[in-house]
mmCIF file of C-alpha atoms in Angstrom:
data_model
loop_
_atom_site.group_PDB
_atom_site.id
_atom_site.type_symbol
_atom_site.label_atom_id
_atom_site.label_comp_id
_atom_site.label_asym_id
_atom_site.label_seq_id
_atom_site.Cartn_x
_atom_site.Cartn_y
_atom_site.Cartn_z
ATOM 1 C CA MET B 28 10.730 18.479 5.476
ATOM 2 C CA LYS B 29 13.934 17.629 7.298
ATOM 3 C CA THR B 30 15.710 14.513 6.060
ATOM 4 C CA ILE B 31 17.180 11.831 8.243
ATOM 5 C CA ASP B 32 20.649 12.773 6.999
ATOM 6 C CA GLU B 33 20.125 16.311 8.285
ATOM 7 C CA LEU B 34 19.006 14.836 11.590
ATOM 8 C CA LEU B 35 22.109 12.660 11.771
ATOM 9 C CA ALA B 36 24.312 15.671 11.049
ATOM 10 C CA GLU B 37 22.905 17.294 14.170
ATOM 11 C CA GLY B 38 23.829 14.205 16.166
ATOM 12 C CA VAL B 39 21.613 11.449 17.572
ATOM 13 C CA THR B 40 24.073 9.560 19.769
ATOM 14 C CA GLY B 41 22.384 8.699 23.048
ATOM 15 C CA LYS B 42 19.055 10.148 21.933
ATOM 16 C CA ARG B 43 15.864 8.106 21.977
ATOM 17 C CA VAL B 44 14.570 8.195 18.387
ATOM 18 C CA PHE B 45 10.960 7.136 17.850
ATOM 19 C CA VAL B 46 10.577 5.592 14.379
ATOM 20 C CA ARG B 47 6.985 5.344 13.194
ATOM 21 C CA ALA B 48 7.388 2.404 10.834
ATOM 22 C CA ASP B 49 4.880 0.340 8.899
ATOM 23 C CA LEU B 50 5.277 -3.234 10.121
ATOM 24 C CA ASN B 51 1.726 -4.115 9.080
ATOM 25 C CA VAL B 52 2.722 -7.423 7.527
ATOM 26 C CA PRO B 53 0.438 -10.336 6.625
ATOM 27 C CA LEU B 54 0.528 -13.202 9.103
ATOM 28 C CA SER B 55 -0.451 -16.855 9.028
ATOM 29 C CA GLY B 56 -0.680 -17.483 12.746
ATOM 30 C CA THR B 57 2.651 -16.113 13.909
ATOM 31 C CA THR B 58 4.386 -16.662 10.559
ATOM 32 C CA ILE B 59 5.044 -13.622 8.387
ATOM 33 C CA THR B 60 4.045 -14.408 4.813
ATOM 34 C CA ASP B 61 5.473 -11.229 3.246
ATOM 35 C CA ASP B 62 8.185 -9.239 5.052
ATOM 36 C CA GLY B 63 8.472 -6.518 2.392
ATOM 37 C CA ARG B 64 7.430 -3.686 4.699
ATOM 38 C CA ILE B 65 9.941 -4.713 7.367
ATOM 39 C CA ARG B 66 12.727 -4.887 4.804
ATOM 40 C CA ALA B 67 11.697 -1.451 3.522
ATOM 41 C CA VAL B 68 12.179 0.303 6.878
ATOM 42 C CA GLU B 69 15.238 -1.680 7.993
ATOM 43 C CA PRO B 70 17.768 0.708 6.334
ATOM 44 C CA THR B 71 16.427 3.687 8.300
ATOM 45 C CA VAL B 72 16.542 1.759 11.571
ATOM 46 C CA ARG B 73 20.059 0.538 10.819
ATOM 47 C CA LYS B 74 21.262 4.035 9.910
ATOM 48 C CA LEU B 75 20.001 5.446 13.211
ATOM 49 C CA ALA B 76 21.405 2.592 15.271
ATOM 50 C CA GLU B 77 24.805 2.836 13.641
ATOM 51 C CA ALA B 78 24.811 6.562 14.483
ATOM 52 C CA GLY B 79 24.378 5.701 18.152
ATOM 53 C CA ALA B 80 20.676 6.400 18.570
ATOM 54 C CA ARG B 81 18.494 4.430 20.953
ATOM 55 C CA VAL B 82 15.845 3.417 18.443
ATOM 56 C CA VAL B 83 12.210 2.878 19.450
ATOM 57 C CA VAL B 84 10.244 1.350 16.557
ATOM 58 C CA ALA B 85 6.440 1.552 16.589
ATOM 59 C CA SER B 86 3.710 0.464 14.201
ATOM 60 C CA HIS B 87 0.203 -0.870 13.916
ATOM 61 C CA LEU B 88 -0.740 -4.308 12.618
ATOM 62 C CA GLY B 89 -4.206 -5.214 11.419
ATOM 63 C CA ARG B 90 -7.354 -3.738 12.912
ATOM 64 C CA PRO B 91 -7.583 -4.614 16.612
ATOM 65 C CA LYS B 92 -10.378 -2.724 18.324
ATOM 66 C CA GLY B 93 -8.380 -0.499 20.654
ATOM 67 C CA ALA B 94 -7.430 -3.288 23.053
ATOM 68 C CA PRO B 95 -4.737 -5.994 23.189
ATOM 69 C CA ASP B 96 -5.351 -8.960 20.886
ATOM 70 C CA PRO B 97 -2.644 -11.656 20.619
ATOM 71 C CA ALA B 98 -3.581 -12.318 16.998
ATOM 72 C CA PHE B 99 -2.247 -8.856 16.100
ATOM 73 C CA SER B 100 0.918 -8.795 18.187
ATOM 74 C CA LEU B 101 4.009 -7.203 16.642
ATOM 75 C CA ALA B 102 6.259 -9.801 18.272
ATOM 76 C CA PRO B 103 6.860 -11.705 14.981
ATOM 77 C CA ALA B 104 7.731 -8.436 13.242
ATOM 78 C CA ALA B 105 10.191 -7.532 16.009
ATOM 79 C CA THR B 106 11.875 -10.900 15.630
ATOM 80 C CA ARG B 107 12.134 -10.502 11.862
ATOM 81 C CA LEU B 108 13.544 -6.970 12.189
ATOM 82 C CA GLY B 109 16.220 -8.341 14.492
ATOM 83 C CA GLU B 110 17.098 -11.005 11.938
ATOM 84 C CA LEU B 111 17.488 -8.387 9.217
ATOM 85 C CA LEU B 112 19.572 -6.135 11.449
ATOM 86 C CA GLY B 113 21.664 -9.040 12.682
ATOM 87 C CA THR B 114 21.167 -8.067 16.314
ATOM 88 C CA ASP B 115 18.764 -8.647 19.170
ATOM 89 C CA VAL B 116 15.754 -6.348 19.139
ATOM 90 C CA ALA B 117 13.998 -5.818 22.469
ATOM 91 C CA PHE B 118 10.213 -6.091 22.532
ATOM 92 C CA ALA B 119 7.807 -4.281 24.829
ATOM 93 C CA THR B 120 4.549 -6.072 25.499
ATOM 94 C CA ASP B 121 2.534 -2.850 25.713
ATOM 95 C CA THR B 122 2.518 0.565 24.018
ATOM 96 C CA VAL B 123 3.029 3.153 26.763
ATOM 97 C CA GLY B 124 2.788 1.084 29.930
ATOM 98 C CA GLU B 125 5.293 -0.411 32.319
ATOM 99 C CA SER B 126 6.868 -2.744 29.757
ATOM 100 C CA ALA B 127 7.343 0.020 27.163
ATOM 101 C CA ARG B 128 8.871 2.416 29.694
ATOM 102 C CA ALA B 129 11.218 -0.235 31.088
ATOM 103 C CA THR B 130 12.241 -1.516 27.652
ATOM 104 C CA VAL B 131 13.067 1.961 26.373
ATOM 105 C CA ALA B 132 14.887 2.880 29.575
ATOM 106 C CA ALA B 133 17.078 -0.202 29.195
ATOM 107 C CA LEU B 134 18.214 0.725 25.687
ATOM 108 C CA THR B 135 21.855 1.652 25.235
ATOM 109 C CA ASP B 136 23.415 3.550 22.352
ATOM 110 C CA GLY B 137 22.937 1.753 19.027
ATOM 111 C CA LYS B 138 20.282 -0.636 20.296
ATOM 112 C CA VAL B 139 16.744 -1.131 18.996
ATOM 113 C CA ALA B 140 13.393 -1.909 20.597
ATOM 114 C CA VAL B 141 9.919 -2.470 19.175
ATOM 115 C CA ILE B 142 6.860 -1.560 21.230
ATOM 116 C CA GLU B 143 3.574 -3.440 20.912
ATOM 117 C CA ASN B 144 0.867 -2.714 18.335
ATOM 118 C CA LEU B 145 -0.150 0.936 18.627
ATOM 119 C CA ARG B 146 -3.763 0.092 17.845
ATOM 120 C CA PHE B 147 -3.977 -1.834 21.104
ATOM 121 C CA ASN B 148 -4.583 1.653 22.537
ATOM 122 C CA ALA B 149 -7.862 3.296 21.510
ATOM 123 C CA GLY B 150 -6.175 6.696 21.475
ATOM 124 C CA GLU B 151 -4.173 5.806 18.364
ATOM 125 C CA THR B 152 -7.125 5.859 15.974
ATOM 126 C CA SER B 153 -9.574 8.012 17.947
ATOM 127 C CA LYS B 154 -11.575 10.652 16.091
ATOM 128 C CA ASP B 155 -11.465 12.756 19.250
ATOM 129 C CA ASP B 156 -8.526 15.156 19.118
ATOM 130 C CA ALA B 157 -8.136 15.210 22.896
ATOM 131 C CA GLU B 158 -8.061 11.419 23.252
ATOM 132 C CA ARG B 159 -5.646 11.094 20.371
ATOM 133 C CA GLY B 160 -3.490 13.888 21.776
ATOM 134 C CA ALA B 161 -3.368 12.295 25.211
ATOM 135 C CA PHE B 162 -1.985 9.098 23.697
ATOM 136 C CA ALA B 163 0.527 11.121 21.684
ATOM 137 C CA ASP B 164 1.655 12.786 24.937
ATOM 138 C CA GLN B 165 2.349 9.357 26.429
ATOM 139 C CA LEU B 166 4.274 8.236 23.355
ATOM 140 C CA ALA B 167 6.315 11.435 23.428
ATOM 141 C CA GLU B 168 7.576 10.518 26.882
ATOM 142 C CA LEU B 169 9.386 7.560 25.299
ATOM 143 C CA ALA B 170 11.470 9.641 22.888
ATOM 144 C CA ASP B 171 13.542 12.731 22.219
ATOM 145 C CA VAL B 172 13.185 12.788 18.431
ATOM 146 C CA TYR B 173 10.591 11.528 15.938
ATOM 147 C CA VAL B 174 11.301 9.954 12.536
ATOM 148 C CA GLY B 175 8.336 9.267 10.274
ATOM 149 C CA ASP B 176 9.005 6.311 7.989
ATOM 150 C CA GLY B 177 5.708 4.447 7.846
ATOM 151 C CA PHE B 178 4.534 5.495 4.407
ATOM 152 C CA GLY B 179 1.691 2.984 4.451
ATOM 153 C CA ALA B 180 0.084 4.941 7.299
ATOM 154 C CA VAL B 181 0.664 8.579 6.302
ATOM 155 C CA HIS B 182 -2.881 8.939 4.968
ATOM 156 C CA ARG B 183 -4.240 8.273 8.478
ATOM 157 C CA LYS B 184 -4.812 11.036 11.025
ATOM 158 C CA HIS B 185 -3.629 8.841 13.884
ATOM 159 C CA ALA B 186 -1.815 9.772 17.070
ATOM 160 C CA SER B 187 1.562 8.279 16.127
ATOM 161 C CA VAL B 188 1.354 9.598 12.568
ATOM 162 C CA PHE B 189 -0.138 13.085 12.931
ATOM 163 C CA ASP B 190 -0.111 14.231 16.564
ATOM 164 C CA LEU B 191 3.226 12.889 17.814
ATOM 165 C CA PRO B 192 5.467 14.778 15.328
ATOM 166 C CA ALA B 193 4.057 18.059 16.671
ATOM 167 C CA ARG B 194 5.384 17.157 20.102
ATOM 168 C CA LEU B 195 8.969 16.265 19.139
ATOM 169 C CA PRO B 196 11.729 17.426 16.779
ATOM 170 C CA HIS B 197 11.009 15.455 13.638
ATOM 171 C CA ALA B 198 12.354 14.284 10.303
ATOM 172 C CA ALA B 199 11.360 12.046 7.411
ATOM 173 C CA GLY B 200 13.007 8.648 7.096
ATOM 174 C CA ASP B 201 14.604 7.413 3.902
ATOM 175 C CA LEU B 202 11.605 5.283 2.947
ATOM 176 C CA ILE B 203 9.168 8.193 3.057
ATOM 177 C CA ALA B 204 11.623 10.397 1.156
ATOM 178 C CA THR B 205 11.916 7.729 -1.539
ATOM 179 C CA GLU B 206 8.157 7.180 -1.754
ATOM 180 C CA VAL B 207 7.407 10.896 -2.083
ATOM 181 C CA GLY B 208 10.125 11.301 -4.708
ATOM 182 C CA VAL B 209 8.637 8.490 -6.771
ATOM 183 C CA LEU B 210 5.097 9.827 -6.493
ATOM 184 C CA LYS B 211 6.254 13.234 -7.680
ATOM 185 C CA LYS B 212 7.433 11.503 -10.847
ATOM 186 C CA LEU B 213 3.831 10.372 -11.303
ATOM 187 C CA THR B 214 2.338 13.817 -10.728
ATOM 188 C CA ASP B 215 4.770 16.676 -11.303
ATOM 189 C CA ASP B 216 7.310 15.380 -13.810
ATOM 190 C CA VAL B 217 5.632 12.646 -15.824
ATOM 191 C CA GLN B 218 7.391 11.073 -18.783
ATOM 192 C CA ARG B 219 4.922 10.084 -21.503
ATOM 193 C CA PRO B 220 3.175 7.959 -22.604
ATOM 194 C CA TYR B 221 1.805 7.560 -19.071
ATOM 195 C CA ALA B 222 -0.181 4.355 -18.508
ATOM 196 C CA VAL B 223 -2.107 3.468 -15.362
ATOM 197 C CA VAL B 224 -3.314 -0.035 -14.489
ATOM 198 C CA LEU B 225 -6.037 -0.241 -11.854
ATOM 199 C CA GLY B 226 -7.486 -3.424 -10.413
ATOM 200 C CA GLY B 227 -8.756 -4.785 -7.144
ATOM 201 C CA ALA B 228 -12.216 -5.551 -5.906
ATOM 202 C CA LYS B 229 -14.247 -2.360 -5.732
ATOM 203 C CA VAL B 230 -14.503 0.437 -8.248
ATOM 204 C CA SER B 231 -15.597 2.758 -5.424
ATOM 205 C CA ASP B 232 -12.110 2.461 -3.915
ATOM 206 C CA LYS B 233 -10.573 3.871 -7.083
ATOM 207 C CA LEU B 234 -13.044 6.587 -8.138
ATOM 208 C CA GLY B 235 -10.996 9.423 -6.684
ATOM 209 C CA VAL B 236 -7.788 8.389 -8.379
ATOM 210 C CA ILE B 237 -9.550 7.760 -11.700
ATOM 211 C CA ASP B 238 -11.068 11.218 -11.530
ATOM 212 C CA HIS B 239 -7.636 12.759 -10.908
ATOM 213 C CA LEU B 240 -5.830 10.660 -13.513
ATOM 214 C CA LEU B 241 -8.291 11.530 -16.260
ATOM 215 C CA GLU B 242 -6.499 14.877 -16.282
ATOM 216 C CA ARG B 243 -3.018 13.341 -16.398
ATOM 217 C CA ALA B 244 -2.806 9.827 -17.817
ATOM 218 C CA ASP B 245 -2.690 8.821 -21.473
ATOM 219 C CA ARG B 246 -4.113 5.327 -20.909
ATOM 220 C CA ILE B 247 -6.070 3.730 -18.082
ATOM 221 C CA LEU B 248 -6.315 -0.062 -18.036
ATOM 222 C CA ILE B 249 -8.978 -1.613 -15.799
ATOM 223 C CA GLY B 250 -9.012 -5.129 -14.357
ATOM 224 C CA GLY B 251 -9.949 -7.091 -11.273
ATOM 225 C CA GLY B 252 -13.382 -7.119 -9.673
ATOM 226 C CA MET B 253 -13.889 -3.451 -10.473
ATOM 227 C CA ALA B 254 -13.839 -4.207 -14.206
ATOM 228 C CA TYR B 255 -17.282 -5.825 -14.058
ATOM 229 C CA THR B 256 -18.967 -2.578 -13.035
ATOM 230 C CA PHE B 257 -17.425 -0.996 -16.143
ATOM 231 C CA LEU B 258 -18.567 -3.886 -18.330
ATOM 232 C CA LYS B 259 -22.074 -3.698 -16.864
ATOM 233 C CA ALA B 260 -22.103 0.048 -17.552
ATOM 234 C CA GLN B 261 -21.476 -0.785 -21.202
ATOM 235 C CA GLY B 262 -24.553 -3.004 -21.185
ATOM 236 C CA HIS B 263 -22.855 -6.401 -20.882
ATOM 237 C CA GLU B 264 -23.969 -9.352 -18.787
ATOM 238 C CA VAL B 265 -21.580 -9.949 -15.861
ATOM 239 C CA GLY B 266 -23.174 -13.048 -14.314
ATOM 240 C CA SER B 267 -22.497 -13.329 -10.587
ATOM 241 C CA SER B 268 -19.312 -11.248 -10.784
ATOM 242 C CA LEU B 269 -18.559 -8.567 -8.234
ATOM 243 C CA LEU B 270 -20.717 -5.587 -9.159
ATOM 244 C CA GLN B 271 -21.329 -2.146 -7.669
ATOM 245 C CA GLU B 272 -24.464 -1.199 -9.542
ATOM 246 C CA ASP B 273 -24.806 2.112 -7.706
ATOM 247 C CA GLN B 274 -21.487 3.233 -9.224
ATOM 248 C CA ILE B 275 -22.576 2.748 -12.834
ATOM 249 C CA PRO B 276 -23.602 6.413 -13.365
ATOM 250 C CA VAL B 277 -20.168 7.586 -12.195
ATOM 251 C CA VAL B 278 -18.436 5.004 -14.363
ATOM 252 C CA LEU B 279 -20.409 6.145 -17.421
ATOM 253 C CA GLU B 280 -19.426 9.741 -16.697
ATOM 254 C CA TYR B 281 -15.740 8.760 -16.502
ATOM 255 C CA LEU B 282 -15.914 6.824 -19.750
ATOM 256 C CA LYS B 283 -17.472 9.871 -21.433
ATOM 257 C CA ARG B 284 -14.830 12.226 -19.985
ATOM 258 C CA ALA B 285 -12.044 9.912 -21.086
ATOM 259 C CA GLU B 286 -13.342 9.955 -24.650
ATOM 260 C CA GLU B 287 -13.637 13.754 -24.621
ATOM 261 C CA LYS B 288 -10.106 14.195 -23.279
ATOM 262 C CA GLY B 289 -8.527 11.604 -25.538
ATOM 263 C CA VAL B 290 -7.593 9.318 -22.655
ATOM 264 C CA GLU B 291 -7.615 5.710 -23.786
ATOM 265 C CA PHE B 292 -9.754 3.580 -21.467
ATOM 266 C CA VAL B 293 -8.946 -0.125 -21.855
ATOM 267 C CA LEU B 294 -11.272 -2.835 -20.530
ATOM 268 C CA PRO B 295 -11.018 -6.640 -20.688
ATOM 269 C CA VAL B 296 -11.977 -8.268 -23.963
ATOM 270 C CA ASP B 297 -12.110 -11.751 -22.437
ATOM 271 C CA VAL B 298 -12.324 -13.022 -18.864
ATOM 272 C CA VAL B 299 -11.772 -16.237 -16.941
ATOM 273 C CA VAL B 300 -14.937 -17.353 -15.154
ATOM 274 C CA ALA B 301 -15.971 -20.083 -12.721
ATOM 275 C CA PRO B 302 -19.237 -21.146 -11.081
ATOM 276 C CA ALA B 303 -18.141 -19.859 -7.663
ATOM 277 C CA PHE B 304 -15.355 -18.099 -5.814
ATOM 278 C CA PRO B 305 -12.372 -20.466 -5.436
ATOM 279 C CA ASP B 306 -11.152 -22.039 -2.203
ATOM 280 C CA LEU B 307 -7.971 -20.117 -1.393
ATOM 281 C CA LYS B 308 -6.936 -22.484 1.392
ATOM 282 C CA THR B 309 -6.945 -25.783 -0.490
ATOM 283 C CA LYS B 310 -6.330 -24.237 -3.935
ATOM 284 C CA ALA B 311 -8.666 -26.913 -5.303
ATOM 285 C CA PRO B 312 -9.351 -26.714 -9.074
ATOM 286 C CA ALA B 313 -12.134 -24.199 -9.718
ATOM 287 C CA ASN B 314 -13.365 -25.364 -13.160
ATOM 288 C CA PRO B 315 -12.392 -22.162 -14.973
ATOM 289 C CA THR B 316 -13.399 -21.336 -18.512
ATOM 290 C CA THR B 317 -12.577 -18.354 -20.708
ATOM 291 C CA VAL B 318 -15.339 -16.333 -22.348
ATOM 292 C CA ALA B 319 -15.604 -13.080 -24.250
ATOM 293 C CA ALA B 320 -16.106 -10.116 -21.935
ATOM 294 C CA ASP B 321 -19.341 -9.240 -23.743
ATOM 295 C CA ALA B 322 -20.699 -12.797 -23.534
ATOM 296 C CA MET B 323 -20.474 -13.838 -19.904
ATOM 297 C CA PRO B 324 -22.940 -16.583 -18.994
ATOM 298 C CA VAL B 325 -25.502 -16.025 -16.255
ATOM 299 C CA GLY B 326 -24.409 -17.789 -13.087
ATOM 300 C CA GLN B 327 -20.682 -17.550 -13.829
ATOM 301 C CA MET B 328 -18.306 -15.308 -11.883
ATOM 302 C CA GLY B 329 -15.515 -13.341 -13.535
ATOM 303 C CA LEU B 330 -12.275 -13.962 -11.631
ATOM 304 C CA ASP B 331 -9.409 -12.977 -13.931
ATOM 305 C CA ASN B 332 -8.459 -11.389 -17.232
ATOM 306 C CA GLY B 333 -8.403 -13.775 -20.169
ATOM 307 C CA PRO B 334 -5.429 -14.496 -22.488
ATOM 308 C CA GLU B 335 -6.482 -12.022 -25.183
ATOM 309 C CA THR B 336 -6.837 -9.295 -22.559
ATOM 310 C CA ASN B 337 -3.391 -10.172 -21.240
ATOM 311 C CA LYS B 338 -1.917 -9.706 -24.716
ATOM 312 C CA LEU B 339 -3.836 -6.453 -25.202
ATOM 313 C CA TYR B 340 -2.682 -5.017 -21.891
ATOM 314 C CA ALA B 341 0.922 -6.013 -22.534
ATOM 315 C CA SER B 342 0.777 -4.166 -25.863
ATOM 316 C CA LYS B 343 -0.641 -1.047 -24.179
ATOM 317 C CA LEU B 344 2.209 -1.052 -21.654
ATOM 318 C CA ALA B 345 5.053 -1.913 -24.023
ATOM 319 C CA ASP B 346 5.837 1.649 -25.127
ATOM 320 C CA ALA B 347 4.840 3.449 -21.915
ATOM 321 C CA ALA B 348 7.523 5.706 -20.457
ATOM 322 C CA THR B 349 5.747 5.729 -17.075
ATOM 323 C CA VAL B 350 3.480 3.050 -15.590
ATOM 324 C CA PHE B 351 1.605 3.065 -12.290
ATOM 325 C CA TRP B 352 -0.100 -0.170 -11.237
ATOM 326 C CA ASN B 353 -2.399 -0.619 -8.264
ATOM 327 C CA GLY B 354 -4.614 -3.648 -7.743
ATOM 328 C CA PRO B 355 -4.498 -7.243 -9.019
ATOM 329 C CA MET B 356 -6.252 -8.306 -12.189
ATOM 330 C CA GLY B 357 -7.873 -11.337 -10.584
ATOM 331 C CA VAL B 358 -7.837 -13.696 -7.627
ATOM 332 C CA PHE B 359 -4.073 -14.142 -7.964
ATOM 333 C CA GLU B 360 -3.855 -16.186 -4.762
ATOM 334 C CA HIS B 361 -5.381 -19.125 -6.681
ATOM 335 C CA PRO B 362 -3.380 -20.637 -9.576
ATOM 336 C CA ASP B 363 -6.427 -20.783 -11.847
ATOM 337 C CA PHE B 364 -6.814 -16.995 -11.696
ATOM 338 C CA ALA B 365 -3.277 -15.640 -11.412
ATOM 339 C CA GLU B 366 -2.361 -15.195 -15.071
ATOM 340 C CA GLY B 367 -3.864 -11.724 -15.516
ATOM 341 C CA THR B 368 -1.887 -10.325 -12.598
ATOM 342 C CA ARG B 369 1.218 -12.205 -13.718
ATOM 343 C CA ALA B 370 0.866 -10.777 -17.229
ATOM 344 C CA VAL B 371 0.714 -7.186 -15.983
ATOM 345 C CA ALA B 372 3.729 -7.733 -13.734
ATOM 346 C CA GLN B 373 5.656 -9.278 -16.618
ATOM 347 C CA ALA B 374 4.699 -6.389 -18.905
ATOM 348 C CA LEU B 375 6.154 -3.958 -16.374
ATOM 349 C CA VAL B 376 9.331 -6.037 -16.139
ATOM 350 C CA ASP B 377 9.640 -6.086 -19.935
ATOM 351 C CA SER B 378 8.944 -2.365 -20.287
ATOM 352 C CA SER B 379 11.863 0.046 -20.602
ATOM 353 C CA GLY B 380 9.806 2.749 -18.881
ATOM 354 C CA PHE B 381 9.685 3.729 -15.226
ATOM 355 C CA SER B 382 7.310 1.341 -13.450
ATOM 356 C CA VAL B 383 5.721 1.809 -10.034
ATOM 357 C CA VAL B 384 3.861 -0.975 -8.240
ATOM 358 C CA GLY B 385 1.457 0.864 -5.967
ATOM 359 C CA GLY B 386 1.643 -1.203 -2.797
ATOM 360 C CA GLY B 387 -1.059 -3.316 -1.182
ATOM 361 C CA ASP B 388 -2.109 -6.492 -2.974
ATOM 362 C CA SER B 389 -0.108 -5.547 -6.073
ATOM 363 C CA ALA B 390 3.146 -5.553 -4.102
ATOM 364 C CA ALA B 391 2.165 -8.821 -2.421
ATOM 365 C CA ALA B 392 1.348 -10.366 -5.785
ATOM 366 C CA VAL B 393 4.737 -9.457 -7.230
ATOM 367 C CA ARG B 394 6.440 -11.342 -4.419
ATOM 368 C CA ILE B 395 4.022 -14.277 -4.273
ATOM 369 C CA LEU B 396 4.297 -14.815 -8.034
ATOM 370 C CA GLY B 397 8.086 -14.916 -7.769
ATOM 371 C CA PHE B 398 9.155 -11.736 -9.560
ATOM 372 C CA ASP B 399 12.476 -10.063 -8.821
ATOM 373 C CA GLU B 400 11.596 -6.843 -6.992
ATOM 374 C CA ASN B 401 14.611 -5.132 -8.536
ATOM 375 C CA ALA B 402 13.061 -5.556 -11.971
ATOM 376 C CA PHE B 403 10.554 -2.806 -11.175
ATOM 377 C CA GLY B 404 11.295 0.895 -10.880
ATOM 378 C CA HIS B 405 9.705 1.064 -7.442
ATOM 379 C CA ILE B 406 7.448 -1.085 -5.273
ATOM 380 C CA SER B 407 5.506 1.107 -2.871
ATOM 381 C CA THR B 408 4.813 0.085 0.715
ATOM 382 C CA GLY B 409 1.529 1.987 0.844
ATOM 383 C CA GLY B 410 -1.380 1.209 -1.450
ATOM 384 C CA GLY B 411 -3.939 3.525 0.147
ATOM 385 C CA ALA B 412 -1.379 6.258 0.736
ATOM 386 C CA SER B 413 -0.186 6.093 -2.874
ATOM 387 C CA LEU B 414 -3.724 6.367 -4.208
ATOM 388 C CA GLU B 415 -4.614 9.316 -1.988
ATOM 389 C CA TYR B 416 -1.411 11.116 -2.993
ATOM 390 C CA LEU B 417 -2.299 10.600 -6.661
ATOM 391 C CA GLU B 418 -5.786 11.930 -5.917
ATOM 392 C CA GLY B 419 -4.138 15.167 -4.832
ATOM 393 C CA LYS B 420 -5.170 14.829 -1.197
ATOM 394 C CA THR B 421 -3.168 16.229 1.699
ATOM 395 C CA LEU B 422 -1.778 13.277 3.661
ATOM 396 C CA PRO B 423 -1.761 13.991 7.415
ATOM 397 C CA GLY B 424 1.452 12.085 8.080
ATOM 398 C CA LEU B 425 3.356 14.037 5.431
ATOM 399 C CA ALA B 426 1.898 17.380 6.469
ATOM 400 C CA ALA B 427 2.992 16.678 10.050
ATOM 401 C CA LEU B 428 6.617 16.266 8.923
ATOM 402 C CA GLU B 429 6.750 19.629 7.192
ATOM 403 C CA ASP B 430 8.744 22.262 9.076
#
């Protein structure tokens, strides 16, 4: 795929360059609580602006239902992008309507605009090729060139991700180039031992990547809500913990395959439990206790890895040459259940190997828990995209950028 540097060599001065970014940041009202994705795309936007392009930045935010919803406006993201760039960023209050056309038309060389949330138009996410294509046609009228740099969306077959590049000269932004380069280190050129840490709520979300990694990883460490389906599969009581009982047969098959292939599967040996899910707004004490993973009381809910598990996992990561981590080990947003996630993050910081934090909640946790992002080899901006790449799937947004 063409790089942005190759695009710049051809000249972009005066051209309208459509940058499909990922500005899907978490909001509390209109306050951005984690601007990592905006900071990740800012270098590409700056590079284009400094080359004289008229930059049109577009993204989705949240899951509005194909119509405008003020709760999902990109206005806060546009303001933050302007702060990072150190310049005013224009904002269009629609996607392809009068405001978008006027805002783009008013751009001069080196200036930047953000158009409103792409998912305010039903054509963005439509399953109907014609409807999606019609929206892509309207977006194409706003630009002369397309730059894909929203890695967090490349696994979606959406109009701005898949259909629009076919309508314009296109190139990959620096963020996508970096993300793909890192993921190749996890698939094509792996330094061993290769350890994978998987957490998060549902085991069903990770089955594909587990299946793929059983052929590649040396160790797979499991935590988070998904761990309790594994523990239940081993015959242990899991109380009122998150459980996907219908996935137990698949889990048992994976545990058997791991043993046959010599892949070390590591599960919690102790867990932190509480009578109920904690209040994440007040952060009120949740009465946690620590119990052995094979002795969970009925009526208690597992919400984090215990201290012995934290030590075990740190030891399994200490000598790893490559580590991929996706998914928190517990309800890290509450102080009573953050230590498991903190311990994994610290183990990656302490490791001399190449560490990749696989986006999503893991990336958010690193920032919320106060870790220096530069202490990790790479923090991905796309959790779902990273997982699907590691599953070996073709990602529509990357395929669309191929020449």
